[in-house]
Amino acid sequence: MPGPIRWPAWFGGQTPVAYGADYNPEQWPEETWAEDMSLMAEAGVNLVTVGVFAWARLQPTPQDWDFGWLDRVLDSLADHRIAVDLATATASTPAWFTTRHRQAALVTDQGVRLSHGSRQVWCPSSPDYRQASLEVVERMASRYGDHPALALWHVSNELGCHNAVCYCDQSAESFRAWLQLRYGDLDNLNWAWGTDFWSQRYSAWEEILPPRATSSFGNPTHRLDYIRFSSDELRGQLAAEAGLLRRLTPEVPVTTNLMLPSAWADLDYSRWTDQVDVIANDHYTDSADRRRHVGLALAADASRGLGQGRPWLLMEHSTSAVNWQPINRAKAPGELQRNSLAHLARGADATLFFQWRASQAGAERHHSAMVPHAGPDSELFRQVKSLGADLARLAPVVGSETVAPIGLVVDQNSWAASRLDCLPSSRLDFSARLRAWYEALWDAHLTCDVIPSNADFDRYRLLIVPHWSLMDLAQADRLRDFVEAGGHLVATFFSGVADANQRVHLGGYPGALRDLLGLRVEEFRPLLAGEEVNLSDGSKGTLWSEPVQVTDATPLARYLDGPSASYPAVTVVRRGLGAAWYVSTQLDSAALGELVDQVADQAQVPRIDAPADVEIVVRRGPQAQYTFVINHSEEDVGLRFNGVDLLTGDSGPVIVVPAGAVRVVEQRPS
Amino acid sequence: MPGPIRWPAWFGGQTPVAYGADYNPEQWPEETWAEDMSLMAEAGVNLVTVGVFAWARLQPTPQDWDFGWLDRVLDSLADHRIAVDLATATASTPAWFTTRHRQAALVTDQGVRLSHGSRQVWCPSSPDYRQASLEVVERMASRYGDHPALALWHVSNELGCHNAVCYCDQSAESFRAWLQLRYGDLDNLNWAWGTDFWSQRYSAWEEILPPRATSSFGNPTHRLDYIRFSSDELRGQLAAEAGLLRRLTPEVPVTTNLMLPSAWADLDYSRWTDQVDVIANDHYTDSADRRRHVGLALAADASRGLGQGRPWLLMEHSTSAVNWQPINRAKAPGELQRNSLAHLARGADATLFFQWRASQAGAERHHSAMVPHAGPDSELFRQVKSLGADLARLAPVVGSETVAPIGLVVDQNSWAASRLDCLPSSRLDFSARLRAWYEALWDAHLTCDVIPSNADFDRYRLLIVPHWSLMDLAQADRLRDFVEAGGHLVATFFSGVADANQRVHLGGYPGALRDLLGLRVEEFRPLLAGEEVNLSDGSKGTLWSEPVQVTDATPLARYLDGPSASYPAVTVVRRGLGAAWYVSTQLDSAALGELVDQVADQAQVPRIDAPADVEIVVRRGPQAQYTFVINHSEEDVGLRFNGVDLLTGDSGPVIVVPAGAVRVVEQRPS
Amino acid sequence: MPGPIRWPAWFGGQTPVAYGADYNPEQWPEETWAEDMSLMAEAGVNLVTVGVFAWARLQPTPQDWDFGWLDRVLDSLADHRIAVDLATATASTPAWFTTRHRQAALVTDQGVRLSHGSRQVWCPSSPDYRQASLEVVERMASRYGDHPALALWHVSNELGCHNAVCYCDQSAESFRAWLQLRYGDLDNLNWAWGTDFWSQRYSAWEEILPPRATSSFGNPTHRLDYIRFSSDELRGQLAAEAGLLRRLTPEVPVTTNLMLPSAWADLDYSRWTDQVDVIANDHYTDSADRRRHVGLALAADASRGLGQGRPWLLMEHSTSAVNWQPINRAKAPGELQRNSLAHLARGADATLFFQWRASQAGAERHHSAMVPHAGPDSELFRQVKSLGADLARLAPVVGSETVAPIGLVVDQNSWAASRLDCLPSSRLDFSARLRAWYEALWDAHLTCDVIPSNADFDRYRLLIVPHWSLMDLAQADRLRDFVEAGGHLVATFFSGVADANQRVHLGGYPGALRDLLGLRVEEFRPLLAGEEVNLSDGSKGTLWSEPVQVTDATPLARYLDGPSASYPAVTVVRRGLGAAWYVSTQLDSAALGELVDQVADQAQVPRIDAPADVEIVVRRGPQAQYTFVINHSEEDVGLRFNGVDLLTGDSGPVIVVPAGAVRVVEQRPS
């Protein structure tokens, strides 16, 4: 298997931190390209992504192909010693394709077939699209497989960003084939879907359709299977492109850029990773998120967690504002550096941007870039150059692994299902719950891998498992084995409720986890909007409550009021060499912090003592370990280190990190 | 005409309170059924509704019929002495029907034809559906008409819950036929609809379509007629099924479960009642309603009012949470008992639930049931058994009539029209206004029938008539006759404005009621959001105001400020032996309470003196009267009674009703 | 060219203020018409608009025409010496047309073809509609061109109110033709639209479609061109009708009623004015607008500004409430007079209403009228008569010009584009920004013309130009010429950003205005919701900020905090004989007021000293000038005048204007 990036020969076997951006020269007159090369050199750019939206330029009509311009781009990049992450150019179809192959365009659940003029309007199940896109891939691979600049294949782009689900007739046909593979016969499907409810029973495969607009709540497993199917269809496109590339250019690594964590809600990324040689992710901070650096860290830890702890590539982030949020905040001074290096701390070996030059036209013309509309004579470009210099100093970090003794487990199936209707509360908001646990860990200076629920648990001392509601018994057994072998587990309300197909486990909640957790719940008692309950330890709960009956668990806190008054709210039980906690309400953030502290101590997870809002993450390489210190606070901070900051050359015993600054302290075994 | 329930022979002529639920054994393996029977016995269940969503099981393909399983279910129920409310199974079509008869599926006003996967996707005007559904009914009636367990036919289920209005071409055709019957010729229609406005005039019947998506505000009478037509189409399905059942099994009573009060907004239930032998209603409390027991009481009083005061059947309610609200609150301890017995107090002779066993799968798996997921060893099932025991003690109540000297009049046509656009204020909210008047009565311990506007008024001393905006002159005459004969009437703002087709009565508002009320209003002056006006009696008005000019009415309160400052706000006038009040703004609830007190006193309606939040309702039978006391307050209450509580055996002179408890005091003439 | 109104011979050459309403006798039995005539005389009505929605009456079937009733209406009006503004009757198609010519009905971007039952469902690009409508126009013109009552042609009605944009295939075809004219060849189009972004490039004209529903953000220039195209298509209908009328009745003036300012966002009215002999506008105050008289003034100043300062016709306003707002507030006592005369002050020579008689039926039955449902014996009709008497006294004002030394410039293209997505902030809200500047002027008693950006600037001493974001270099040159010649200019944030097709000017914002304003901005820093920044002069900014770098401009205030802290926020620079201000944030209203004062002083705009909330506007005629004083405050006000109030006969030196009253002081040169 090829390594994550095949750096061209001129790098002399060095593996730098990859630095660059999407480069879309086709949007600019060729005379601009020369300036691009010289500015890239100035900025320290060593890798650019080319061709993401080039299909219409490469194949301007069904009959015509034009690779000349791309030849010139790649040759010029090679001449300037810049490596290329070459996109397969299949992300968006040309106008001729979308208008001639109407049946390849996405159809909404209302039956509206989408039109040309945006991006990704193709149906993931379209044979026409599959054929046309693979022809592009084949030509790209044949033409550029041996190009000296080629360092990595970039399949498609943000697969499923706008075309995650299509409801057309071709999708219907593929869905039936997928179901036949999954269920074998209709009786199994009828049982799994519970079609005896509301007289929904199917008597023939051809009666099954996508979950199109219907009169009221749809069948939940029909809907969940459609989400799974749709994810698999996109994976199918990834596999088809990646397979073709591997056949034609076996020595070139392949990736595709994911959208963690948000798109994970619909796309089962853990089933995609076998198709890529390295995880790549796109992440943009959210202007409306007051603590957006915590959201960034979560995305990075998920990128690493998805790849079982291995380094990964930050394929896109922004130098400043984006264009697609309701209000697109510009980044504050220093934020660009903090953002990029926080990704690096958390395992990224590449920090790339969308995009090199801010577009003059199109929907993203107000998206920031490495070269802004104002041009290179700008504060932003100066920051870009400064970051390039930083990254050059951080080359030793490449390949080292981020130290993370905790697993924060995401069961994608439960996440997807939590977005359907007819649940005890529509306010569950899996994403916000995940963030709340993550934020408690972040605030405690604890680094976790954010991992899929089928990951290897043995790497961790502590697993935090929020709201894994759909849990087969075999999955529960894995958690039991983990705990009995000495692991520590935190489970939360609305967990273990049903099997993976949403069929409820009988006998009391939390179903599959009842025995492991040593408790039983007879009904859910969600809290109303604005309702808050008091717990015996002084903390507060919102959103949910449960009248927990312990069998052999020990209550740690009880409800003092609210619908579950007098019942335990938080419990713990020892099992084998480990222990399992249960949290039956949404604790306030202080209480969540205290719980995380307590659990981490019990799990003997090493703790770092640092001031609030100072992010500390360690990468460990074969020769040295690298402690990233990112000071998000408004105070300068002095930390004791025996080591040297790679960015400034400062050395211990106390290294001062000014407010807003970053330090990367290299420590070698003495 | 058969009685409301034909109790099987094994009841020996006794008429118990019916107790049970929807029973959907087809969702469970047959080995579960035996446990069902034994748990039903434990709980005191005597009636279950079977087959509501069984069509796909009974007719698994167009050619195949399978009644074997249902035979076994009914036989087993008979063996265990449980009566059956047998559904016609037509509520939801099988997949084969929905996919093969695409033209029978509902079409939205946007032209989207709905798909299989929920329930009730059928168009009420579909000939295919009519034919297929009647074939099911015929087979059910033929096969089970003589079954010993059969106590009642249950036509369809919640008719119109999701398919109240269809916009397809078949509906269009039926609509034209309906209009031809209604209007005779196009000139009448053009006049009634006011089509000279905006050049909408029709010159041929075939130009008339459903009120599909159009460019701006639609013609209001076109839209109102479509609501009426749609209600009539559903009534047509009810009539077709009920007629067939009566032909085949004339001795078996027939009902269908309505959804009062919410669905009344669209469905003209007063035109449906001639098709059923007994009114049945489904009611679920609203988690977001702080005083949800008042909402429950309104629903019950409407069920009774629709049936002219006769006992009725509570066909569905919930033991605890439902699944379809934004947040599905579980019921608090005692709430289940209070809810069920409040329905009983207000005339229900049956308290049934949806459903017997909580489903493991499907959209309603998180809906509570008599047997929860946790199983019979649960607090909820213990409450269910306790309620069963209560109901056994309350058998004497069956058949007695709830005493209600007040009529709260709902003009369904005005309600439907109030939901259209282009009114003086979009904040009128008929439903909230109805509730406000109802709540004032409830708080004053006054029991009313909530009656349709074509009900017999002579049964009442006092009529409260909120917002009967669309009033033909003949309807106004009925109110005048009522008042002149000694009745007392309260009318409100935005009443009598137009005829039943929304053609405004000229000469000043309230149009048809101007003379009766002795006043005239030249224009409506709705209040803005947040705007509040002061009245001379210290009360406050919101939402609306009118510059009332009295002709011979007497002002009771005047506006001190706001757009109608100095004009009368509340008036009264004597007419014949009675009197008529007018209320031209939304009074605050204290003022509404005082007005209700005052009007009830004038109307000589007997008053009950009781603490706040204690619900007191009287049912009167031939031998005795039964006073239900439901203590919703947080204080124990002692009330003077010469009688015996049927639930506890406690007897007077003072009966203590603890906070949250219910007592049913039987009093026999001494 | 004919004058604005061709008053019939019986006016004896006098030009009264036109007073009247839409008159829709077809909604009423003919016996009502005689009363109409006599009430019109009572009210002083001299002009009514007839036939607006009469098509279905005039052509009841495709084959039949019926003008008899309209003959009788027009003859009767002539008999009663009432002039007629005769509509072409094409605004809304009859049912037979909409149902037989389905392809002429509007299609939404979701592909839904609209249905009959409202108004204006026709597609502006439909050949069928064009042909059918012109046949009506031709018959109207032929039949009534010589009618003695005919004073004005009224083309269609509120063109584009509900059919501004259609997405059907016929529209697609017309759009392609429009694009071919605009761009000549596809390369130009691809460049203008920036189709190299997201692989959107077109290789053939037939690939281009309307911007129908697509997967994500659409191409912004595709969308903007579609707005322009759609406005041009409606203009095409106006031009076709007006052209035909001019050919057949060259001596009769032509107008159409616009909807300023709201519809200006989509409709490029400055390209329509060459088709009419006089600007006419419809305006309705907004119940939710606390200072709705300011909104009214803006509409009036835009009507005048669009016509280069000339008098115009207020074609519709309301006597009291409308029917289509969420809450339809009735007008307070005196408000009708203040509203009508405020329009007159600002250049209207007609104050007409929708409508004469309140409809009994149809969507607008709750819209107020000159004769309300209550009939002529009503306060409202008494106010209508009083207003008629006022207007008779104000005849001398007709033809005089409103004095407005300031131009408030609206770049319609920028407004339209500001409503698209993918901007730095979705909270820009052009309409609210325009209103904020307008309100600052209103509060300072400064009268401005609200003018399109292609207007003649030389008429003004001061131009205020909010958010002209899309500015070609030639347009910037016009502003530079204006300033250098001694004009004063105020520009605001998000101006000069891109060319008219949204292609960003490189080198720093505000792009095309960078040199003129003497400053450069490297990035936009929009403020989050609720975020407020402090400026060095004590004022506050919201919504937006920019790190302004002055080249030769002088900072007037700086940001003290927020994302642009320490940078200039407001600047000024001298250029030639004039000066240019730049405002980079949304100032609070006090600061905006101070800035307006300061700028007006520098521009030597004469100031009027008057109390707050007293509106003062001057019209200047050849013989005299007329100062309108409208007292919106709650205090009586005395103002010094050497003149005579035309309404009361009061004369100076001090004229008292009671709270809520209006005075019109005639001053003749002494």
PDB file of C-alpha atoms in Angstrom, chain A residues 165-272:
ATOM      1  CA  VAL A 165     -29.901  11.109  -1.019  1.00  0.00           C
ATOM      2  CA  CYS A 166     -31.777  10.762  -4.308  1.00  0.00           C
ATOM      3  CA  TYR A 167     -35.345   9.534  -4.681  1.00  0.00           C
ATOM      4  CA  CYS A 168     -35.461   8.758  -8.391  1.00  0.00           C
ATOM      5  CA  ASP A 169     -36.566   5.549 -10.072  1.00  0.00           C
ATOM      6  CA  GLN A 170     -33.002   4.402 -10.717  1.00  0.00           C
ATOM      7  CA  SER A 171     -32.287   4.851  -7.030  1.00  0.00           C
ATOM      8  CA  ALA A 172     -35.410   2.841  -6.301  1.00  0.00           C
ATOM      9  CA  GLU A 173     -34.108  -0.004  -8.405  1.00  0.00           C
ATOM     10  CA  SER A 174     -30.692   0.039  -6.775  1.00  0.00           C
ATOM     11  CA  PHE A 175     -32.325   0.254  -3.373  1.00  0.00           C
ATOM     12  CA  ARG A 176     -34.286  -2.924  -4.028  1.00  0.00           C
ATOM     13  CA  ALA A 177     -31.121  -4.734  -5.091  1.00  0.00           C
ATOM     14  CA  TRP A 178     -29.366  -3.482  -1.944  1.00  0.00           C
ATOM     15  CA  LEU A 179     -32.285  -4.665   0.197  1.00  0.00           C
ATOM     16  CA  GLN A 180     -32.298  -8.075  -1.443  1.00  0.00           C
ATOM     17  CA  LEU A 181     -28.648  -8.475  -0.530  1.00  0.00           C
ATOM     18  CA  ARG A 182     -29.279  -7.259   2.993  1.00  0.00           C
ATOM     19  CA  TYR A 183     -32.419  -9.183   3.830  1.00  0.00           C
ATOM     20  CA  GLY A 184     -32.461 -12.114   1.443  1.00  0.00           C
ATOM     21  CA  ASP A 185     -36.209 -12.457   1.488  1.00  0.00           C
ATOM     22  CA  LEU A 186     -39.177 -10.201   2.020  1.00  0.00           C
ATOM     23  CA  ASP A 187     -40.200 -11.806   5.293  1.00  0.00           C
ATOM     24  CA  ASN A 188     -36.951 -10.704   6.839  1.00  0.00           C
ATOM     25  CA  LEU A 189     -37.461  -7.214   5.529  1.00  0.00           C
ATOM     26  CA  ASN A 190     -41.057  -7.058   6.729  1.00  0.00           C
ATOM     27  CA  TRP A 191     -39.923  -8.188  10.167  1.00  0.00           C
ATOM     28  CA  ALA A 192     -36.980  -5.777  10.340  1.00  0.00           C
ATOM     29  CA  TRP A 193     -39.109  -2.856   9.244  1.00  0.00           C
ATOM     30  CA  GLY A 194     -42.073  -3.831  11.372  1.00  0.00           C
ATOM     31  CA  THR A 195     -44.412  -3.448   8.426  1.00  0.00           C
ATOM     32  CA  ASP A 196     -47.309  -5.022  10.297  1.00  0.00           C
ATOM     33  CA  PHE A 197     -47.613  -1.600  11.821  1.00  0.00           C
ATOM     34  CA  TRP A 198     -49.965   0.622   9.807  1.00  0.00           C
ATOM     35  CA  SER A 199     -50.568  -2.098   7.203  1.00  0.00           C
ATOM     36  CA  GLN A 200     -47.301  -1.397   5.429  1.00  0.00           C
ATOM     37  CA  ARG A 201     -46.435  -5.016   4.621  1.00  0.00           C
ATOM     38  CA  TYR A 202     -44.770  -5.678   1.264  1.00  0.00           C
ATOM     39  CA  SER A 203     -45.757  -8.647  -0.838  1.00  0.00           C
ATOM     40  CA  ALA A 204     -43.304  -8.110  -3.703  1.00  0.00           C
ATOM     41  CA  TRP A 205     -39.930  -6.417  -4.035  1.00  0.00           C
ATOM     42  CA  GLU A 206     -41.186  -4.092  -6.744  1.00  0.00           C
ATOM     43  CA  GLU A 207     -43.585  -2.512  -4.262  1.00  0.00           C
ATOM     44  CA  ILE A 208     -40.632  -1.029  -2.384  1.00  0.00           C
ATOM     45  CA  LEU A 209     -39.803   2.573  -3.207  1.00  0.00           C
ATOM     46  CA  PRO A 210     -37.569   5.205  -1.722  1.00  0.00           C
ATOM     47  CA  PRO A 211     -39.163   6.943   1.274  1.00  0.00           C
ATOM     48  CA  ARG A 212     -40.741   9.609  -0.901  1.00  0.00           C
ATOM     49  CA  ALA A 213     -43.231  12.178   0.344  1.00  0.00           C
ATOM     50  CA  THR A 214     -45.992  10.377   2.138  1.00  0.00           C
ATOM     51  CA  SER A 215     -48.970  11.280   4.256  1.00  0.00           C
ATOM     52  CA  SER A 216     -47.453  11.287   7.712  1.00  0.00           C
ATOM     53  CA  PHE A 217     -44.535   9.719   9.596  1.00  0.00           C
ATOM     54  CA  GLY A 218     -42.724   7.239   7.384  1.00  0.00           C
ATOM     55  CA  ASN A 219     -41.601   3.800   8.446  1.00  0.00           C
ATOM     56  CA  PRO A 220     -38.464   4.456  10.499  1.00  0.00           C
ATOM     57  CA  THR A 221     -36.453   1.467   9.301  1.00  0.00           C
ATOM     58  CA  HIS A 222     -37.409   2.111   5.700  1.00  0.00           C
ATOM     59  CA  ARG A 223     -35.987   5.560   6.216  1.00  0.00           C
ATOM     60  CA  LEU A 224     -32.909   4.399   8.083  1.00  0.00           C
ATOM     61  CA  ASP A 225     -32.153   1.764   5.456  1.00  0.00           C
ATOM     62  CA  TYR A 226     -32.437   4.434   2.816  1.00  0.00           C
ATOM     63  CA  ILE A 227     -29.829   6.530   4.567  1.00  0.00           C
ATOM     64  CA  ARG A 228     -27.561   3.474   4.777  1.00  0.00           C
ATOM     65  CA  PHE A 229     -28.200   2.578   1.164  1.00  0.00           C
ATOM     66  CA  SER A 230     -27.461   6.139   0.053  1.00  0.00           C
ATOM     67  CA  SER A 231     -24.183   6.164   1.941  1.00  0.00           C
ATOM     68  CA  ASP A 232     -23.292   2.848   0.331  1.00  0.00           C
ATOM     69  CA  GLU A 233     -24.111   4.187  -3.125  1.00  0.00           C
ATOM     70  CA  LEU A 234     -21.681   7.063  -2.622  1.00  0.00           C
ATOM     71  CA  ARG A 235     -19.134   4.598  -1.261  1.00  0.00           C
ATOM     72  CA  GLY A 236     -19.743   2.675  -4.465  1.00  0.00           C
ATOM     73  CA  GLN A 237     -18.696   5.692  -6.518  1.00  0.00           C
ATOM     74  CA  LEU A 238     -15.633   6.135  -4.318  1.00  0.00           C
ATOM     75  CA  ALA A 239     -14.778   2.442  -4.699  1.00  0.00           C
ATOM     76  CA  ALA A 240     -15.263   2.530  -8.458  1.00  0.00           C
ATOM     77  CA  GLU A 241     -12.999   5.541  -8.905  1.00  0.00           C
ATOM     78  CA  ALA A 242     -10.416   4.358  -6.391  1.00  0.00           C
ATOM     79  CA  GLY A 243     -10.409   0.841  -7.844  1.00  0.00           C
ATOM     80  CA  LEU A 244      -9.794   2.135 -11.328  1.00  0.00           C
ATOM     81  CA  LEU A 245      -7.003   4.390 -10.114  1.00  0.00           C
ATOM     82  CA  ARG A 246      -5.358   1.523  -8.239  1.00  0.00           C
ATOM     83  CA  ARG A 247      -5.513  -0.651 -11.304  1.00  0.00           C
ATOM     84  CA  LEU A 248      -3.992   2.025 -13.528  1.00  0.00           C
ATOM     85  CA  THR A 249      -1.567   3.667 -11.091  1.00  0.00           C
ATOM     86  CA  PRO A 250      -1.008   1.232  -8.250  1.00  0.00           C
ATOM     87  CA  GLU A 251       1.831   3.196  -6.774  1.00  0.00           C
ATOM     88  CA  VAL A 252      -0.093   6.452  -6.300  1.00  0.00           C
ATOM     89  CA  PRO A 253      -1.969   6.859  -3.020  1.00  0.00           C
ATOM     90  CA  VAL A 254      -5.675   7.670  -3.130  1.00  0.00           C
ATOM     91  CA  THR A 255      -7.841   9.745  -0.850  1.00  0.00           C
ATOM     92  CA  THR A 256     -11.121  11.619  -0.822  1.00  0.00           C
ATOM     93  CA  ASN A 257     -12.033  14.580   1.330  1.00  0.00           C
ATOM     94  CA  LEU A 258     -14.614  13.809   4.008  1.00  0.00           C
ATOM     95  CA  MET A 259     -16.707  16.312   5.932  1.00  0.00           C
ATOM     96  CA  LEU A 260     -16.294  15.336   9.564  1.00  0.00           C
ATOM     97  CA  PRO A 261     -18.086  15.606  11.792  1.00  0.00           C
ATOM     98  CA  SER A 262     -21.281  17.036  10.270  1.00  0.00           C
ATOM     99  CA  ALA A 263     -21.745  14.734   7.277  1.00  0.00           C
ATOM    100  CA  TRP A 264     -21.105  11.699   9.449  1.00  0.00           C
ATOM    101  CA  ALA A 265     -24.720  12.019  10.520  1.00  0.00           C
ATOM    102  CA  ASP A 266     -25.769  10.651   7.132  1.00  0.00           C
ATOM    103  CA  LEU A 267     -22.665   9.037   5.700  1.00  0.00           C
ATOM    104  CA  ASP A 268     -21.293   5.900   7.308  1.00  0.00           C
ATOM    105  CA  TYR A 269     -17.652   6.899   6.840  1.00  0.00           C
ATOM    106  CA  SER A 270     -16.342   3.922   8.762  1.00  0.00           C
ATOM    107  CA  ARG A 271     -17.355   1.807   5.751  1.00  0.00           C
ATOM    108  CA  TRP A 272     -15.473   4.107   3.372  1.00  0.00           C
TER     109      TRP A 272
END
